[in-house]
Coordinates of C-alpha atoms in Angstrom, one line a residue:
X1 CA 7.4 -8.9 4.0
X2 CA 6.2 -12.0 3.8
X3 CA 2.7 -11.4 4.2
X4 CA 3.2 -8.6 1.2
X5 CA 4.4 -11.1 -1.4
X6 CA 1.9 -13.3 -0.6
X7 CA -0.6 -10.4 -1.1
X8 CA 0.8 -9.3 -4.4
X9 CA 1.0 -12.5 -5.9
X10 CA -2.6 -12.9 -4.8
X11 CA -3.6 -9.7 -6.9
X12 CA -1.8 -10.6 -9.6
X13 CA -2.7 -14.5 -9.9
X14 CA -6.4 -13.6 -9.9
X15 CA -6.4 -10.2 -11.8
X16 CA -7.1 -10.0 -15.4
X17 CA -4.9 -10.0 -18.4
X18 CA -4.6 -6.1 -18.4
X19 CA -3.7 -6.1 -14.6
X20 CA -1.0 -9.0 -15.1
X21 CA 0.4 -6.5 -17.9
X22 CA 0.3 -3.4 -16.2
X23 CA 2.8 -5.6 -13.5
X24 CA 4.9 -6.8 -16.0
X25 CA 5.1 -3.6 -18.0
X26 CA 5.8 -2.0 -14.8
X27 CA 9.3 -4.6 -14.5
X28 CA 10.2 -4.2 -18.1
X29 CA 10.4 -0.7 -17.0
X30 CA 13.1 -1.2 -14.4
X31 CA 14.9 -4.1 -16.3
X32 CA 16.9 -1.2 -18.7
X33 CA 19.7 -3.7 -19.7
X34 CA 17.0 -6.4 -20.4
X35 CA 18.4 -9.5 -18.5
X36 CA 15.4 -10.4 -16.8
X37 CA 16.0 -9.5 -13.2
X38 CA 16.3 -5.9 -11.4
X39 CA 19.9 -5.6 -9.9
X40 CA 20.2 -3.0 -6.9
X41 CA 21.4 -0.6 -9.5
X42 CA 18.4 -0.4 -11.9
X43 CA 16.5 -0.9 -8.3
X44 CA 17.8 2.5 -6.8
X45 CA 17.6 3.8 -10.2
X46 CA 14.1 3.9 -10.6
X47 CA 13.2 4.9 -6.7
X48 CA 15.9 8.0 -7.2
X49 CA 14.5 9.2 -10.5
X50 CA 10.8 8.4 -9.5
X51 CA 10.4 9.8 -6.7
X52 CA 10.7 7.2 -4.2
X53 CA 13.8 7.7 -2.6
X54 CA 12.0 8.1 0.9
X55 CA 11.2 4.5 1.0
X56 CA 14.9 3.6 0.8
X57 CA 15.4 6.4 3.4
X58 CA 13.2 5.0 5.6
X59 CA 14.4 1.6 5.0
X60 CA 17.6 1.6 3.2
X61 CA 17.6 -2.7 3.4
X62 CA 14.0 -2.7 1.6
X63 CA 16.0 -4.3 -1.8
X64 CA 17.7 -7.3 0.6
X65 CA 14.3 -7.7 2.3
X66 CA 12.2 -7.8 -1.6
X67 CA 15.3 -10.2 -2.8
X68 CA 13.9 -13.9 -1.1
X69 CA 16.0 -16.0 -2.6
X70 CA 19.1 -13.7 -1.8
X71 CA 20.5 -14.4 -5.5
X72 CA 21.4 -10.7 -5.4
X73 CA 18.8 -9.7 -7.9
X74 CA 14.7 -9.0 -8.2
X75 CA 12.5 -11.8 -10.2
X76 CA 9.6 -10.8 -11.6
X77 CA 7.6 -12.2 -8.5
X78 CA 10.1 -10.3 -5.7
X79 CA 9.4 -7.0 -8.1
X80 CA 6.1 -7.5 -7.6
X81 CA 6.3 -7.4 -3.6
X82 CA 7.9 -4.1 -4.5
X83 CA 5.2 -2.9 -7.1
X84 CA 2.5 -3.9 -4.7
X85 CA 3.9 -1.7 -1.7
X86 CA 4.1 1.3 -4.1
X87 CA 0.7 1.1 -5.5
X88 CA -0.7 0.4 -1.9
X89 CA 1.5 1.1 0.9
X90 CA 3.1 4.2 -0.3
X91 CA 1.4 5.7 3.1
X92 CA 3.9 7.7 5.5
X93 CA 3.7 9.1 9.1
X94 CA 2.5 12.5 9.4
X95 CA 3.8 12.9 13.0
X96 CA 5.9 15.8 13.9
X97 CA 9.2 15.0 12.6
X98 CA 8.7 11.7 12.0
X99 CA 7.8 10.4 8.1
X100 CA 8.4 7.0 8.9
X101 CA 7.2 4.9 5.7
X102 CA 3.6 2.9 7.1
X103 CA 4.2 -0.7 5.3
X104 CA 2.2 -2.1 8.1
X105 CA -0.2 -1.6 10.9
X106 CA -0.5 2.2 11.1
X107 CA -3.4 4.4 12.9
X108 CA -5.7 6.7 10.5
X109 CA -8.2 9.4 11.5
X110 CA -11.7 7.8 10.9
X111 CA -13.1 11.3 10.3
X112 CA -10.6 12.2 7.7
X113 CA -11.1 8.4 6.2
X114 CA -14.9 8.7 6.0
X115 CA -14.6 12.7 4.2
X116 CA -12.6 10.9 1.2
X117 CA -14.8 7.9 0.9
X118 CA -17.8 11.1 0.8
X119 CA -15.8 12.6 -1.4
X120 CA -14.8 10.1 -3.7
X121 CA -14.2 12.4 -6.9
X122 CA -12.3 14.8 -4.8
X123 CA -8.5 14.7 -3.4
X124 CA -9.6 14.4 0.3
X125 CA -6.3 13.1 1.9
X126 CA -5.9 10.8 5.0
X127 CA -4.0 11.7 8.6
X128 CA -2.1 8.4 9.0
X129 CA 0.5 7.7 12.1
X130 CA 3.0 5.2 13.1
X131 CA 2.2 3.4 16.4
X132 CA 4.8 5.1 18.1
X133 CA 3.6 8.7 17.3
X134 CA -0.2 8.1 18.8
X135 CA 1.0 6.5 21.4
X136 CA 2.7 9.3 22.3
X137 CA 0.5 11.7 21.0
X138 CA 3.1 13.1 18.8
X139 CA 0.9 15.0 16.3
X140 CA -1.6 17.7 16.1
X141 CA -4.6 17.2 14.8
X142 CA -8.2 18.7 14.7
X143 CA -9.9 15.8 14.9
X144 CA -9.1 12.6 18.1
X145 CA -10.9 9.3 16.8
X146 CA -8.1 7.1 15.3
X147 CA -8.5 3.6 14.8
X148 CA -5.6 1.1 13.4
X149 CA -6.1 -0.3 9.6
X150 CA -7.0 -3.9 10.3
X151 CA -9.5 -2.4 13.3
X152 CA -10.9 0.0 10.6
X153 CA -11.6 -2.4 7.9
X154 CA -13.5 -4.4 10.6
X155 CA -15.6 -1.4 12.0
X156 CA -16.9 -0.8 8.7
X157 CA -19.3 -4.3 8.7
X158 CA -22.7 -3.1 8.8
X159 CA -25.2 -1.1 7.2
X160 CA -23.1 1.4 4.9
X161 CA -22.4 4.7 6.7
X162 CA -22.8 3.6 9.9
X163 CA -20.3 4.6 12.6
X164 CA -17.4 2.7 13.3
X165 CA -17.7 0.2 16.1
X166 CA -14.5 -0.8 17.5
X167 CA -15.4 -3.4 19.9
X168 CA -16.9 -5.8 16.5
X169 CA -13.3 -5.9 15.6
X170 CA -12.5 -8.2 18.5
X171 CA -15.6 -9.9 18.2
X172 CA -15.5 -13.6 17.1
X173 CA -16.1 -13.8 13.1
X174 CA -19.3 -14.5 12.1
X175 CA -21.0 -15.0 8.8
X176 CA -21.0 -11.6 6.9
X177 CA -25.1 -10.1 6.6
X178 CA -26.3 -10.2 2.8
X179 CA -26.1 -6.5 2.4
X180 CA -25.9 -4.1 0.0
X181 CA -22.4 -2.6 -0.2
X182 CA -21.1 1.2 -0.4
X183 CA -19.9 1.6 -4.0
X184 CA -17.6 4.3 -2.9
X185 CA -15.7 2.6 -0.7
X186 CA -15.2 -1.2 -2.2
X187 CA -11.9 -1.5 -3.0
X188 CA -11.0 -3.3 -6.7
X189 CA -8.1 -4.9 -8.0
X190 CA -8.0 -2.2 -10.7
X191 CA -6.8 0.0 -7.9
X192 CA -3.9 -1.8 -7.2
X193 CA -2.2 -2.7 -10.7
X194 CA -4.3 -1.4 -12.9
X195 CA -2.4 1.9 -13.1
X196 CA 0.6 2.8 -16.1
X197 CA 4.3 1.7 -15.5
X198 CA 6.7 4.8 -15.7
X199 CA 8.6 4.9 -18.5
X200 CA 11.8 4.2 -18.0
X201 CA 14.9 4.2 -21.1
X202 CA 16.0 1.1 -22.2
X203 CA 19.8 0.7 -22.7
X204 CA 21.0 -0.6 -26.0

């Protein structure tokens, strides 16, 4: 969880004045009895009417985990952590059965990750599994080349298009080739906040 705060606060520190608003518009949302923190109320509030309830389901001590300073309630920067997972990490396991929430290292089909970044304009949707589902081959799928995320990002150095190469994700950094990069697969931080805050009611 750490790692995600750190993340978020990253985004948000170095994102524009319309990203930083988007965040903040996005805990003004949950904040209904305006008192400048989230209490675990307004928290399972807004996953219950939002359609996030499987993230509490998966882990129902997500709000204890978000809350650092264990006050009981969610500042604007533990929100964030929260807002952050939602926008980015709102992946789940598509084992059989299993529908574990991915907020971490997870595997992905390379096949099915390269058709959406073709496809950019089209809903072309990833086949994403805990560790503990390909390890034990707990799926069916029609394609077999699955690579973890931080092994995937790696792969991808190199000439755009070019097939993944696992073993350069063990190899020992190096600096990165001035190269042209594949427009439809950098990654902005538009994607992450830039996005509307639901609108939730206010109480009076």
């Amino acid at each position: 969880m750490e790692e995600l705060h750190a993340a978020a606060c990253a985004y948000y520190d170095r994102g524009n004045d319309a990203i930083r608003r988007a965040a903040y518009d996005f805990f003004q949302s949950m904040d209904t009895d305006g008192d400048g923190r989230i209490s675990y109320a307004e928290f399972n509030d807004f996953v219950q009417q939002s359609g996030y309830n499987r993230i509490l389901h998966n882990d129902p001590n997500l709000f204890a985990k978000l809350d650092r300073n264990r006050d009981s309630g969610l500042d604007f920067k533990e929100l964030l952590t929260f807002y952050y997972i939602i926008k980015t990490r709102y992946i789940t396991c598509q084992g059989q059965s299993c529908r574990a929430h991915l907020c971490g290292l997870y595997f992905t089909c390379v096949d099915c990750f390269d058709g959406g970044a073709a496809n950019y304009y089209y809903h072309y949707p990833t086949y994403d599994l805990c560790a503990a589902c390909y390890g034990n081959a707990n799926y069916t799928h029609q394609h077999s080349y699955f690579l973890d995320n931080h092994v995937l990002l790696r792969s991808k150095r190199g000439p755009p298009h070019a097939r993944p190469n696992l073993t350069m994700a063990f190899a020992q950094a190096e600096p990165a080739p001035q190269i042209q990069q594949n427009p439809l697969v950098m990654i902005t931080n538009n994607y992450y906040f830039n996005q509307a805050a639901p609108q939730n009611r206010r109480v009076s």
